[in-house]
Each structure stands twice: as C-alpha cells, then as structure tokens.
Short mmCIF file of C-alpha atoms in Angstrom, two decimals:
data_model
loop_
_atom_site.label_atom_id
_atom_site.label_comp_id
_atom_site.label_asym_id
_atom_site.label_seq_id
_atom_site.Cartn_x
_atom_site.Cartn_y
_atom_site.Cartn_z
CA MET A 20 1.54 2.30 -21.16
CA THR A 21 3.62 -0.66 -20.92
CA ASP A 22 1.97 -2.28 -18.09
CA TRP A 23 -0.05 -4.55 -20.55
CA GLN A 24 3.33 -6.74 -20.89
CA PRO A 25 3.76 -9.87 -19.00
CA THR A 26 5.69 -9.79 -15.73
CA ALA A 27 7.31 -13.17 -16.61
CA SER A 28 9.79 -13.46 -19.46
CA LEU A 29 8.48 -15.78 -22.12
CA ASP A 30 11.50 -17.88 -21.61
CA SER A 31 9.77 -18.48 -17.67
CA LEU A 32 6.66 -19.15 -19.27
CA ARG A 33 8.01 -21.63 -21.71
CA ARG A 34 9.87 -23.33 -18.62
CA ARG A 35 6.85 -23.45 -16.73
CA ALA A 36 5.18 -24.99 -19.21
CA VAL A 37 7.46 -27.78 -19.13
CA LEU A 38 7.24 -28.34 -15.45
CA MET A 39 3.48 -28.20 -15.50
CA GLN A 40 3.64 -31.22 -17.85
CA ARG A 41 6.35 -32.94 -15.56
CA VAL A 42 3.76 -32.32 -12.56
CA ARG A 43 0.82 -34.06 -14.67
CA GLY A 44 3.23 -36.66 -15.43
CA PHE A 45 4.06 -37.56 -12.06
CA PHE A 46 0.38 -38.13 -10.90
CA VAL A 47 -0.77 -39.95 -14.16
CA GLU A 48 2.00 -42.52 -13.68
CA ARG A 49 1.12 -42.87 -9.92
CA GLY A 50 -2.48 -43.67 -11.10
CA LEU A 51 -4.20 -40.41 -9.65
CA LEU A 52 -6.99 -39.01 -11.86
CA GLU A 53 -6.85 -35.63 -13.22
CA VAL A 54 -10.23 -33.80 -12.51
CA GLU A 55 -11.67 -30.14 -12.76
CA THR A 56 -13.74 -28.90 -10.48
CA PRO A 57 -15.56 -25.40 -10.19
CA CYS A 58 -13.87 -22.03 -9.50
CA LEU A 59 -17.38 -20.94 -8.14
CA GLY A 60 -19.33 -22.76 -5.13
CA HIS A 61 -22.30 -21.87 -3.61
CA GLY A 62 -20.26 -22.25 -0.22
CA GLY A 63 -17.06 -21.18 0.30
CA SER A 64 -13.92 -21.25 2.81
CA THR A 65 -15.18 -19.95 6.46
CA ASP A 66 -11.87 -20.06 7.65
CA VAL A 67 -11.28 -16.43 9.79
CA HIS A 68 -8.14 -15.95 7.96
CA LEU A 69 -9.05 -16.56 4.35
CA ALA A 70 -10.78 -13.64 2.67
CA SER A 71 -13.14 -15.25 -0.38
CA LEU A 72 -14.10 -13.24 -3.17
CA SER A 73 -18.11 -13.44 -4.03
CA CYS A 74 -20.14 -12.41 -6.82
CA ARG A 75 -23.41 -12.43 -7.99
CA ALA A 76 -24.71 -14.53 -10.61
CA VAL A 77 -27.84 -15.35 -12.67
CA THR A 78 -28.66 -19.63 -12.36
CA PRO A 79 -31.81 -21.26 -12.81
CA ALA A 80 -32.22 -20.67 -9.18
CA GLY A 81 -32.61 -16.75 -10.01
CA SER A 82 -29.97 -14.28 -8.62
CA GLU A 83 -27.64 -16.02 -6.00
CA THR A 84 -24.16 -15.48 -4.48
CA LEU A 85 -21.65 -17.61 -5.29
CA TRP A 86 -18.22 -17.94 -3.85
CA LEU A 87 -14.84 -18.03 -5.59
CA GLN A 88 -13.05 -20.96 -4.23
CA THR A 89 -10.08 -20.32 -2.08
CA SER A 90 -9.05 -23.89 -2.94
CA PRO A 91 -10.84 -26.80 -4.73
CA GLU A 92 -10.87 -28.98 -1.50
CA PHE A 93 -14.72 -29.00 -1.16
CA HIS A 94 -15.57 -30.02 -4.53
CA MET A 95 -12.92 -32.60 -4.56
CA LYS A 96 -14.08 -33.85 -1.31
CA ARG A 97 -17.57 -34.37 -3.00
CA LEU A 98 -15.68 -36.39 -5.95
CA LEU A 99 -13.83 -38.86 -3.13
CA ALA A 100 -17.45 -39.38 -1.33
CA ALA A 101 -18.64 -40.14 -4.64
CA GLY A 102 -15.91 -42.74 -5.13
CA SER A 103 -13.56 -41.43 -7.44
CA GLY A 104 -10.55 -42.67 -5.94
CA PRO A 105 -6.97 -40.96 -5.72
CA ILE A 106 -7.39 -37.53 -7.81
CA PHE A 107 -5.29 -34.56 -8.20
CA GLN A 108 -6.06 -31.10 -10.03
CA ILE A 109 -4.27 -27.96 -10.77
CA ALA A 110 -6.76 -25.37 -9.91
CA ARG A 111 -7.03 -21.72 -10.04
CA SER A 112 -7.99 -20.41 -6.70
CA PHE A 113 -8.55 -17.21 -5.18
CA ARG A 114 -7.83 -14.96 -2.05
CA ASP A 115 -8.62 -11.68 -1.53
CA GLY A 116 -6.00 -9.22 -0.15
CA GLU A 117 -2.84 -11.76 -0.70
CA VAL A 118 -0.78 -9.79 -3.11
CA GLY A 119 2.90 -9.43 -2.27
CA ARG A 120 6.30 -11.10 -3.25
CA ARG A 121 4.97 -14.69 -2.27
CA HIS A 122 1.07 -13.90 -3.18
CA ASN A 123 -1.38 -13.31 -5.57
CA ILE A 124 -5.07 -13.02 -5.36
CA GLU A 125 -5.58 -15.84 -8.13
CA PHE A 126 -3.07 -18.49 -8.08
CA SER A 127 -2.85 -22.03 -9.27
CA MET A 128 -3.26 -24.81 -6.75
CA LEU A 129 -2.00 -28.06 -6.83
CA GLU A 130 -4.08 -30.46 -4.76
CA TRP A 131 -4.40 -34.04 -4.57
CA TYR A 132 -6.12 -36.83 -2.14
CA ARG A 133 -4.98 -40.08 -1.48
CA PRO A 134 -7.80 -42.14 0.02
CA GLY A 135 -6.50 -44.73 2.54
CA TRP A 136 -3.35 -42.91 2.98
CA SER A 137 -1.83 -42.23 6.23
CA LEU A 138 -0.46 -38.65 6.44
CA ASP A 139 3.01 -40.13 6.64
CA ALA A 140 2.57 -41.56 3.20
CA LEU A 141 1.42 -38.57 2.05
CA VAL A 142 4.29 -36.09 3.27
CA GLU A 143 6.58 -39.11 1.32
CA GLU A 144 4.71 -38.12 -1.71
CA THR A 145 4.77 -34.69 -1.28
CA GLN A 146 8.83 -34.57 -1.06
CA ALA A 147 8.77 -36.97 -3.80
CA LEU A 148 6.82 -34.42 -6.00
CA ILE A 149 8.96 -31.19 -5.03
CA ARG A 150 12.03 -33.32 -5.80
CA GLU A 151 10.50 -34.05 -9.28
CA VAL A 152 10.07 -30.51 -10.14
CA LEU A 153 13.09 -28.63 -8.60
CA PRO A 154 16.09 -28.98 -11.22
CA PHE A 155 18.45 -28.95 -8.18
CA ASP A 156 18.84 -31.49 -5.05
CA PRO A 157 16.91 -29.41 -2.03
CA GLY A 158 18.82 -31.75 0.66
CA PRO A 159 17.35 -33.83 2.73
CA THR A 160 14.16 -34.08 3.97
CA ARG A 161 13.51 -33.61 7.90
CA LYS A 162 10.65 -33.67 10.10
CA ARG A 163 10.16 -30.97 12.56
CA ARG A 164 7.87 -30.96 15.36
CA TYR A 165 6.01 -27.62 15.84
CA ARG A 166 6.63 -27.36 19.41
CA GLU A 167 10.44 -28.53 19.04
CA LEU A 168 10.86 -25.54 16.74
CA PHE A 169 9.33 -23.11 18.97
CA GLY A 170 11.91 -24.30 21.50
CA GLU A 171 14.85 -24.08 19.21
CA VAL A 172 14.35 -20.96 17.64
CA LEU A 173 12.53 -18.94 20.69
CA ASP A 174 13.40 -21.01 23.95
CA ILE A 175 9.73 -21.67 24.30
CA ASP A 176 7.05 -24.23 24.78
CA PRO A 177 4.11 -23.12 22.41
CA PHE A 178 1.53 -25.43 24.19
CA GLU A 179 2.61 -24.46 27.63
CA VAL A 180 4.00 -20.64 27.66
CA ASP A 181 1.80 -18.37 29.62
CA ILE A 182 -0.12 -16.03 27.66
CA ALA A 183 1.50 -12.98 28.96
CA SER A 184 4.89 -13.79 28.15
CA LEU A 185 3.90 -14.91 24.70
CA ARG A 186 2.27 -11.84 24.00
CA ARG A 187 5.50 -9.99 25.25
CA LEU A 188 7.78 -11.93 23.07
CA ALA A 189 5.40 -11.53 19.91
CA GLY A 190 5.21 -7.63 20.59
CA GLU A 191 9.24 -7.67 21.04
CA ARG A 192 9.67 -9.99 17.58
CA GLY A 193 7.22 -7.75 15.70
CA GLY A 194 7.69 -4.34 17.39
CA LEU A 195 3.59 -4.10 17.35
CA ASP A 196 1.53 -3.91 20.33
CA MET A 197 -0.04 -7.56 20.83
CA ALA A 198 -1.20 -7.32 24.36
CA GLU A 199 -5.05 -8.09 23.28
CA SER A 200 -3.81 -10.59 20.81
CA PRO A 201 -5.35 -14.16 21.48
CA ARG A 202 -2.72 -17.12 21.81
CA ASP A 203 -2.82 -18.17 18.17
CA GLU A 204 -2.34 -14.63 16.95
CA CYS A 205 0.98 -14.31 18.90
CA LEU A 206 1.87 -17.85 17.55
CA ASP A 207 1.55 -17.31 13.80
CA LEU A 208 3.34 -13.59 14.29
CA LEU A 209 6.14 -15.48 15.64
CA MET A 210 5.81 -18.44 13.10
CA SER A 211 5.79 -15.99 10.49
CA LEU A 212 8.77 -13.60 11.72
CA ALA A 213 11.00 -15.98 13.51
CA ILE A 214 10.65 -19.41 12.32
CA GLU A 215 9.69 -19.36 8.83
CA PRO A 216 12.91 -17.80 7.39
CA GLU A 217 14.85 -20.39 9.36
CA LEU A 218 12.90 -23.38 7.64
CA GLY A 219 13.94 -25.20 4.43
CA ARG A 220 17.68 -24.13 4.63
CA ASP A 221 19.46 -26.89 2.83
CA GLY A 222 16.56 -29.24 3.26
CA ILE A 223 12.72 -29.81 2.67
CA ASP A 224 11.45 -29.21 6.06
CA VAL A 225 8.41 -30.81 7.03
CA VAL A 226 6.66 -29.33 9.96
CA LEU A 227 4.00 -31.71 11.94
CA ASP A 228 2.11 -31.51 14.95
CA TYR A 229 0.59 -28.28 15.12
CA PRO A 230 -1.47 -26.83 18.01
CA ALA A 231 -5.04 -28.37 17.95
CA SER A 232 -6.47 -25.03 17.66
CA GLN A 233 -5.01 -24.40 14.30
CA ALA A 234 -6.56 -27.69 12.81
CA ALA A 235 -8.45 -26.16 10.15
CA LEU A 236 -10.04 -29.14 8.39
CA ALA A 237 -7.70 -31.84 9.92
CA ARG A 238 -8.19 -34.37 12.14
CA ARG A 239 -7.02 -33.98 15.89
CA HIS A 240 -5.05 -36.64 17.71
CA GLN A 241 -2.91 -37.18 20.88
CA ASP A 242 0.74 -36.63 20.52
CA PRO A 243 2.33 -40.24 21.25
CA HIS A 244 5.48 -38.26 22.87
CA ASP A 245 3.94 -36.06 25.02
CA GLY A 246 0.24 -36.57 25.40
CA ALA A 247 -0.57 -32.92 23.85
CA TRP A 248 -3.59 -32.57 21.31
CA VAL A 249 -2.07 -31.79 17.91
CA ALA A 250 -3.38 -31.18 14.70
CA SER A 251 -2.79 -33.77 12.24
CA ARG A 252 -1.66 -31.78 9.41
CA PHE A 253 2.02 -30.83 7.95
CA GLU A 254 3.16 -27.82 6.25
CA VAL A 255 6.32 -28.34 3.67
CA TYR A 256 9.01 -25.39 3.58
CA VAL A 257 11.67 -24.77 1.16
CA ASN A 258 14.06 -21.88 1.36
CA GLY A 259 11.79 -20.25 3.79
CA LEU A 260 9.17 -20.62 1.49
CA GLU A 261 5.77 -22.69 2.54
CA LEU A 262 4.92 -24.71 -0.22
CA ALA A 263 2.33 -27.00 0.60
CA ASN A 264 -0.44 -27.95 3.63
CA GLY A 265 -1.47 -31.48 4.16
CA TYR A 266 -4.23 -33.15 6.40
CA ASP A 267 -5.33 -36.12 7.68
CA GLU A 268 -9.03 -35.23 6.52
CA LEU A 269 -11.80 -34.63 8.91
CA THR A 270 -14.44 -37.03 7.89
CA ASP A 271 -16.83 -36.72 10.56
CA VAL A 272 -19.75 -34.62 9.48
CA GLY A 273 -20.83 -33.35 12.69
CA GLU A 274 -17.31 -32.03 13.96
CA GLN A 275 -16.87 -30.58 10.21
CA ARG A 276 -20.72 -28.95 10.69
CA ALA A 277 -19.44 -27.66 14.53
CA ARG A 278 -15.94 -26.13 12.93
CA PHE A 279 -17.68 -24.13 10.07
CA ALA A 280 -20.29 -22.70 13.05
CA ASP A 281 -17.38 -21.57 15.24
CA ASP A 282 -15.32 -20.18 12.15
CA ASN A 283 -18.59 -18.03 11.52
CA ARG A 284 -18.92 -17.09 15.09
CA ALA A 285 -15.33 -16.17 15.03
CA ARG A 286 -16.04 -14.28 11.96
CA ARG A 287 -19.08 -12.16 13.50
CA GLU A 288 -17.13 -11.69 16.47
CA ALA A 289 -14.43 -10.03 14.34
CA GLY A 290 -16.77 -7.91 11.87
CA LEU A 291 -16.06 -10.05 9.22
CA VAL A 292 -18.53 -11.52 6.69
CA GLU A 293 -19.87 -14.86 7.19
CA VAL A 294 -19.59 -17.27 4.53
CA ASP A 295 -22.21 -19.58 3.44
CA VAL A 296 -21.38 -23.12 4.53
CA ASP A 297 -21.28 -25.59 1.77
CA GLU A 298 -24.20 -27.84 2.66
CA ARG A 299 -23.30 -30.19 -0.38
CA LEU A 300 -20.09 -31.08 1.06
CA LEU A 301 -21.69 -31.77 4.59
CA ALA A 302 -23.97 -33.59 2.68
CA ALA A 303 -21.25 -35.65 0.99
CA LEU A 304 -19.50 -36.21 4.37
CA ASP A 305 -22.71 -37.50 5.45
CA ALA A 306 -23.24 -40.00 2.65
CA GLY A 307 -19.33 -41.14 3.89
CA MET A 308 -16.12 -40.04 2.35
CA PRO A 309 -13.30 -42.47 2.51
CA GLU A 310 -10.74 -41.78 5.12
CA GLY A 311 -7.37 -40.30 3.87
CA SER A 312 -4.83 -37.87 3.37
CA GLY A 313 -4.74 -34.70 0.92
CA VAL A 314 -2.49 -32.09 0.22
CA ALA A 315 -2.70 -28.45 -1.27
CA LEU A 316 0.66 -26.97 -3.20
CA GLY A 317 1.45 -23.64 -4.10
CA LEU A 318 2.26 -24.41 -7.77
CA ASP A 319 3.55 -20.88 -8.51
CA ARG A 320 5.82 -20.83 -5.38
CA LEU A 321 7.07 -24.34 -6.68
CA ILE A 322 7.64 -23.19 -10.01
CA GLN A 323 9.35 -20.02 -8.64
CA LEU A 324 11.57 -22.07 -6.65
CA ALA A 325 12.70 -24.11 -9.49
CA LEU A 326 13.16 -21.13 -11.71
CA GLY A 327 15.23 -19.49 -8.99
CA LYS A 328 13.06 -16.33 -9.13
CA SER A 329 12.56 -14.03 -5.82
CA ARG A 330 9.11 -12.98 -6.90
CA LEU A 331 5.96 -14.75 -7.62
CA GLU A 332 4.99 -12.31 -10.36
CA GLU A 333 8.14 -13.62 -12.24
CA VAL A 334 6.78 -16.99 -13.26
CA ILE A 335 3.40 -15.55 -13.79
CA ALA A 336 2.18 -13.85 -17.10
CA PHE A 337 -0.15 -11.25 -15.81
CA PRO A 338 0.12 -10.74 -11.44
CA THR A 339 -3.27 -9.19 -10.24
CA PRO A 340 -2.22 -5.50 -10.25
CA ARG A 341 -1.70 -6.13 -14.54
CA CYS A 342 -4.99 -8.55 -14.94
CA MET B 20 -8.22 13.16 8.33
CA ALA B 21 -8.54 9.86 6.55
CA ASN B 22 -7.20 6.25 7.88
CA TYR B 23 -5.61 3.81 5.42
CA SER B 24 -5.92 0.03 6.59
CA THR B 25 -3.34 -2.07 5.42
CA ASN B 26 -5.12 -3.54 2.73
CA GLU B 27 -5.24 -0.06 1.47
CA PHE B 28 -0.84 0.18 1.86
CA LYS B 29 0.98 0.97 -0.84
CA GLY B 30 4.26 2.36 -2.28
CA GLY B 31 4.38 6.44 -1.92
CA LEU B 32 1.25 6.53 0.52
CA LYS B 33 1.78 9.23 3.22
CA VAL B 34 1.15 7.97 6.71
CA MET B 35 1.38 9.15 10.05
CA LEU B 36 3.64 6.97 12.60
CA ASP B 37 5.01 7.83 15.85
CA GLY B 38 3.98 11.22 15.11
CA ASP B 39 5.92 11.75 11.79
CA PRO B 40 5.04 11.68 8.61
CA CYS B 41 6.26 8.97 6.84
CA ALA B 42 5.85 7.58 3.08
CA ILE B 43 5.34 3.71 2.33
CA VAL B 44 8.42 2.58 0.62
CA GLU B 45 7.27 -1.14 0.56
CA ASN B 46 4.44 -3.36 1.93
CA GLU B 47 4.84 -7.24 2.12
CA PHE B 48 1.87 -9.90 2.75
CA VAL B 49 3.34 -12.44 5.30
CA LYS B 50 1.16 -15.29 6.58
CA PRO B 51 2.07 -18.65 8.11
CA GLY B 52 0.23 -21.54 6.04
CA LYS B 53 -2.65 -21.35 8.02
CA GLY B 54 -2.87 -18.37 10.23
CA GLN B 55 -3.43 -14.71 10.65
CA ALA B 56 -1.84 -12.46 8.23
CA PHE B 57 0.49 -9.54 8.98
CA ASN B 58 1.88 -6.85 6.76
CA ARG B 59 6.06 -6.09 6.80
CA VAL B 60 6.09 -2.60 6.03
CA LYS B 61 9.17 -0.26 4.97
CA LEU B 62 8.53 3.36 5.76
CA ARG B 63 10.70 6.40 5.04
CA ASN B 64 10.30 8.91 8.03
CA LEU B 65 10.15 12.13 5.80
CA MET B 66 11.43 14.09 8.81
CA THR B 67 14.84 12.25 8.96
CA GLY B 68 14.77 10.20 5.89
CA ARG B 69 15.42 7.20 8.01
CA VAL B 70 14.11 3.92 6.78
CA TRP B 71 11.91 1.90 9.68
CA GLU B 72 10.71 -1.66 9.16
CA ARG B 73 7.49 -2.28 11.05
CA THR B 74 4.78 -5.10 11.17
CA PHE B 75 1.17 -4.64 11.36
CA LYS B 76 -1.84 -7.02 11.74
CA SER B 77 -3.95 -7.12 8.36
CA GLY B 78 -6.94 -4.69 8.80
CA GLU B 79 -5.09 -2.18 11.27
CA SER B 80 -4.99 1.14 10.11
CA LEU B 81 -2.76 4.61 9.90
CA GLU B 82 -3.69 8.02 9.85
CA SER B 83 -3.24 9.53 6.76
CA ALA B 84 -0.35 12.60 6.61
CA ASP B 85 -1.08 15.54 5.02
CA VAL B 86 1.96 15.58 2.92
CA MET B 87 2.36 17.38 -0.76
CA ASP B 88 5.32 17.35 -3.14
CA LEU B 89 5.18 20.59 -5.14
CA ASP B 90 7.40 22.21 -7.69
CA MET B 91 8.92 25.47 -6.42
CA GLU B 92 12.09 27.57 -7.74
CA TYR B 93 14.53 28.52 -5.80
CA LEU B 94 14.87 32.41 -5.00
CA TYR B 95 17.36 33.13 -2.52
CA THR B 96 18.66 32.62 1.14
CA ASP B 97 18.52 35.47 4.01
CA GLY B 98 21.15 33.16 5.95
CA ASP B 99 18.65 31.70 8.13
CA MET B 100 16.12 30.38 5.73
CA TRP B 101 15.98 29.63 2.14
CA HIS B 102 13.23 30.91 -0.02
CA PHE B 103 11.30 29.01 -2.82
CA MET B 104 8.20 30.00 -4.77
CA LYS B 105 5.32 27.65 -6.56
CA THR B 106 5.61 27.52 -10.02
CA ASP B 107 1.86 27.37 -10.71
CA GLY B 108 1.34 31.12 -11.28
CA SER B 109 0.54 31.84 -7.62
CA PHE B 110 4.02 33.52 -6.72
CA GLU B 111 3.25 31.98 -3.28
CA GLN B 112 6.44 31.75 -1.23
CA TYR B 113 7.72 29.03 0.99
CA ALA B 114 10.63 29.55 3.61
CA VAL B 115 12.75 26.57 4.22
CA GLU B 116 15.00 25.88 7.58
CA LYS B 117 18.43 24.60 6.85
CA LYS B 118 17.53 21.13 8.82
CA ALA B 119 14.73 20.36 6.09
CA LEU B 120 16.79 21.62 3.42
CA GLY B 121 19.41 18.98 4.35
CA ASP B 122 21.83 17.53 1.51
CA SER B 123 19.92 19.70 -1.36
CA GLY B 124 21.50 22.67 0.07
CA LYS B 125 24.67 22.04 -2.07
CA TRP B 126 22.87 21.67 -5.18
CA LEU B 127 20.73 25.03 -4.86
CA LYS B 128 20.68 27.42 -8.04
CA GLU B 129 18.73 30.39 -8.25
CA GLN B 130 15.41 30.14 -10.78
CA VAL B 131 15.85 25.96 -10.65
CA VAL B 132 12.66 24.10 -9.79
CA TYR B 133 12.82 21.80 -6.98
CA THR B 134 10.37 19.55 -5.30
CA VAL B 135 9.53 20.60 -2.10
CA THR B 136 7.62 18.45 0.44
CA LEU B 137 5.11 20.29 2.61
CA TRP B 138 3.47 18.39 5.85
CA ASN B 139 0.63 20.42 7.29
CA ASP B 140 1.68 23.11 4.82
CA ASN B 141 5.56 23.52 6.30
CA ALA B 142 8.34 22.59 4.03
CA ILE B 143 9.92 19.22 5.61
CA SER B 144 12.30 18.42 2.50
CA VAL B 145 13.53 19.67 -0.60
CA SER B 146 14.62 17.30 -3.50
CA PRO B 147 16.89 18.52 -6.43
CA PRO B 148 16.28 17.72 -10.05
CA ASN B 149 18.49 14.45 -11.16
CA PHE B 150 20.55 16.79 -12.99
CA ILE B 151 21.56 19.89 -12.60
CA GLU B 152 23.94 22.78 -14.53
CA LEU B 153 26.34 24.21 -12.09
CA GLU B 154 29.54 26.68 -13.03
CA VAL B 155 32.92 25.96 -12.01
CA VAL B 156 34.37 28.43 -9.62
CA GLU B 157 37.59 26.71 -8.35
CA THR B 158 39.69 24.18 -9.82
CA ASP B 159 43.43 23.34 -10.50
CA PRO B 160 44.76 23.50 -13.79
CA GLY B 161 45.23 19.68 -14.88
CA LEU B 162 48.47 18.69 -14.86
CA LYS B 163 49.49 17.10 -18.22
CA GLY B 164 50.27 13.49 -18.19
CA ASP B 165 49.18 13.03 -14.52
CA THR B 166 47.00 9.93 -14.87
CA ALA B 167 47.58 8.65 -11.23
CA GLN B 168 44.32 9.85 -9.89
CA GLY B 169 42.01 8.55 -12.59
CA GLY B 170 42.46 11.42 -14.90
CA SER B 171 40.16 13.83 -12.28
CA LYS B 172 40.52 16.17 -10.21
CA PRO B 173 38.18 18.12 -7.52
CA ALA B 174 36.24 20.89 -8.58
CA THR B 175 34.07 23.66 -6.13
CA LEU B 176 30.86 24.52 -8.01
CA SER B 177 28.91 27.40 -7.70
CA SER B 178 26.71 26.02 -5.10
CA GLY B 179 29.61 24.72 -2.89
CA ALA B 180 29.50 21.37 -3.90
CA VAL B 181 32.56 19.77 -4.50
CA VAL B 182 32.65 16.98 -7.58
CA ARG B 183 35.46 15.24 -9.52
CA VAL B 184 35.79 16.46 -12.99
CA PRO B 185 38.03 15.16 -15.72
CA LEU B 186 41.54 16.95 -15.99
CA PHE B 187 40.40 19.25 -19.04
CA ILE B 188 37.79 21.17 -17.43
CA ASN B 189 38.56 24.61 -16.55
CA GLN B 190 37.18 27.31 -14.29
CA GLY B 191 34.25 28.88 -15.41
CA GLU B 192 32.87 26.34 -17.25
CA VAL B 193 29.07 25.20 -16.65
CA LEU B 194 28.76 21.41 -16.07
CA LYS B 195 25.87 18.87 -15.91
CA ILE B 196 26.08 16.91 -12.66
CA ASP B 197 23.78 13.92 -11.52
CA THR B 198 22.64 15.25 -8.14
CA ARG B 199 21.78 11.54 -7.03
CA SER B 200 25.41 10.45 -7.13
CA GLY B 201 26.93 13.78 -7.00
CA GLU B 202 29.22 12.79 -9.98
CA TYR B 203 30.16 14.92 -13.29
CA VAL B 204 27.91 14.04 -16.25
CA SER B 205 29.31 16.15 -19.26
CA ARG B 206 29.92 19.91 -20.08
CA ALA B 207 26.58 21.60 -20.17
#
C-alpha cells in the first residue's frame, strides 16, 4: 500500500505554509481580527445545491444531530452581530460529494467580513489579496456583468430568453436532455461549460449582477443600467477557476427566514434531506447585524494557482480519497 | 440490473450508454460558484474503443453493464472465429469474432494468456499482455555499415506483426515486444 503518502510534494507544502502566512499578514495589517468558529453547528446551509454532512453527537442536551459547516458564514455573522468589527478566518469547510480536480470534500475556506463596506470596496480588497498571494501578475482586474457575459459568449439575454430556447441551447452545449430543467439549471450549465472556461484569461474577472433567483444570502437590488432585479453578489475568476464569492450581506431576518424556508421546500420537492435552520443565526439577525459585505475564497484553489498546479490534490497533503 | 448514480461514478466503472457498454475513464465534478452541479464524464465505448465525453446532472444515473474482464489462453482459429479458453480450470471456451479481436489479432500466440472482455457473456474485446515473446519469421540480413535507417529494419513475426528491429537480429530468433507501442524491447 503506497497511498499512505501525501499527494502534495513536501516542497509544495512548504510553499503553501509561506502563502498562508502571507494571507494572515495581509489581514492583520489591515486591522481585521482573526477568529476561529466551530466546524459543527446545530444548523447548516439549506442551499439546495450544497450537500451538508451531519453527525450524531452526545452533548449536554443529549444525543443530537450536528451539521458540518459548508462555510463559516453563520458563525461569523453571529460574531458580527455581537459587535466584533471586521473579522477573517481560515476555516475547514465540508461539502459532501464535491471531489475532483478543483474540489475536495473538506477544504480551507478563507472568509472575511467588512461591516459598513460596499460590495465595490470588497471587490477591490479581494483582488488585492489575490495579487498579494500570486507570484505572478495575473493581468488587469475586469468587472463583467452576468447579463453581458451571456450576450458576448452565447449571444443570448439570460434574463429575457424564453425557457424553450434556453433549454435547447443548454441541451446542445451539454449533450444532455434539459427539456424539464428549470431556468437556473440551464443557466448554471451554460455558465459551467461555456462561460467559465473563458473567464480569467490574462486577467482577474469579477462577475457581477447575477439573476435575482441566484442571490443565496446576498441582497437583491435593481440594476441601474436596465432596471432588472439582480443579486448583489460577485464571483472572482482567474484562469477559468472560480476563486471567490462575495455578498452584500442580507441582514433582514424576515427575508432570511423566508429564504431558508424556500430552500427547504425546494429540498423536499427534489427529494433531498432538509437541513436544520440555524435559529441562532436568525436570532442574531433579529438582534441586529451591521450592514456590510463579506466574501468567501477557496484558499486551496488560490494556492493551486499560485503554485502552478493543475489539480487541487497537489497542494493538499491528504485529499479525501486518501484521508 | 443495478443503476449507478453520478456520485458512484469512478474510473473503471462499467455502465450502459446509448445501448453500448462503456467504461468510465474520468469523472469530473463541475459546479458554478453557487449553482447546480454537473459531472463531466469521459467514457470509453467498449465496443468501438472510442472515448465519449458527456455531461450529466449530479444525481442522474446510468444502468450498470454486465461486463467482465477474464484471463483466457489463446487456442486456435478456424478462420472465422478465434478460440480462447478460461484459465480458471473450467476449460470453458469462448469464440471471438474478428471485429472483437481488433488490433490484438497481430499479437496472437498459442498458450499465451490474454484479457478477454465479456459483455452479457459475449466476447467484445481482447487485450494482449503488455509484453510478448514472438519468433522472427522473415527479415533481411542486416547490411553492415548501413546506419542511415537508424540501425533498424523491418521484421515479420510469427503472429503476422511487422516491427522495427536492430540490424543484428536474424530470422528464427525470439524477441520480446511491447504490444502497447509495437516496439522491439530485447532478445527473449
């Protein structure tokens, strides 16, 4: 048996350690507090497209189900509501089933929050962090609107195109039957197969103004360009690799509760397990979380890019198949 | 027949696609930042050897293919069919068509053990061992001092394959050949 050995070379692990220090230095210098929050929680992410791992644990309350966190978001937001000010964390996060060249079930999420900051200011800081870590100049930072990207690459308007044409295009591009697929599933397929590979070539691409239906935990606003409702979030791509996902954070407890409920309804309809809603997060929002922006960045991917590796496992000592 | 869902896909898994048995070569999980996940899957069609790339929605499933790789010894050909025998002591024989034999036809030698792939108990392909020892049945005597051809010449082997061999090789010698590249390795 030789698979006891690490998949990353010791040289890569040494270089990784140096980059982790640089990331910490970047935030400490900017006055953010490093925090550590639990991997386990009584609630988990209800996001229909994320599969949470759960376990049974014996606690003072007896035997309970606890959820391995898909990102440290909920706990960090509770700290914000408690008045922490700007915070960052490198948190081990877990997403069931996500294994591949760019995915591992457990991974290091670099997540930080900036109370009082606009999404634009956070985009600026995110690209500065990426430049701090990459040993090469990735090229200019470009802001790309979701709607315009679909127009440029696929010659469609993702907000207006009729569902029949969208399904046909997605089916052709993917070589699979999309005849029953909802709108966002078609858009996600086209984003993954046709648009992502074009992003981040000779530059850092920041995609903005996602459809309002893909808001996750971001606010929604009306696009000043065309009046369409869009999600106030961004994603950052370098070399076709999605690195980061930022939100103008939702702080309205009623809206947050409704989105959790919608997610769990969609989960029931799709035959997926429902995830316990994080009541303590809702209580924190109810008590009042400062408005602001936050972003989650896949640190393993950024290190993969910095080290010029083609597979995530080349920068992780023991990926899930060898854990 | 069992079904495999995308989260059970892995290299080597045998599944049915468009009516043909296929082996999964690679399964790549793809997902836009916040949306639906898909699997980009490379599959080798075991009937044709061709590699297909397909996209599946995560959670979709494919029927498993009743495909087995078995060790079998080559016995003989009657001109229409090529006959192999299982090496598990059962002496069970399988007749293989020319189409299923494919390129392996040029590496056949009696009593050598091949991997025969069966689908629903029919032979669909034959793979030779990586190295095989075959006799030279025809080759020119090497011309002394002629290095213009890189010091090699063609030789016809007992199985019918023609390979490049060093000039010093003579008719009747037994050579070790790498069947994957079709290249001479050494004298046996």
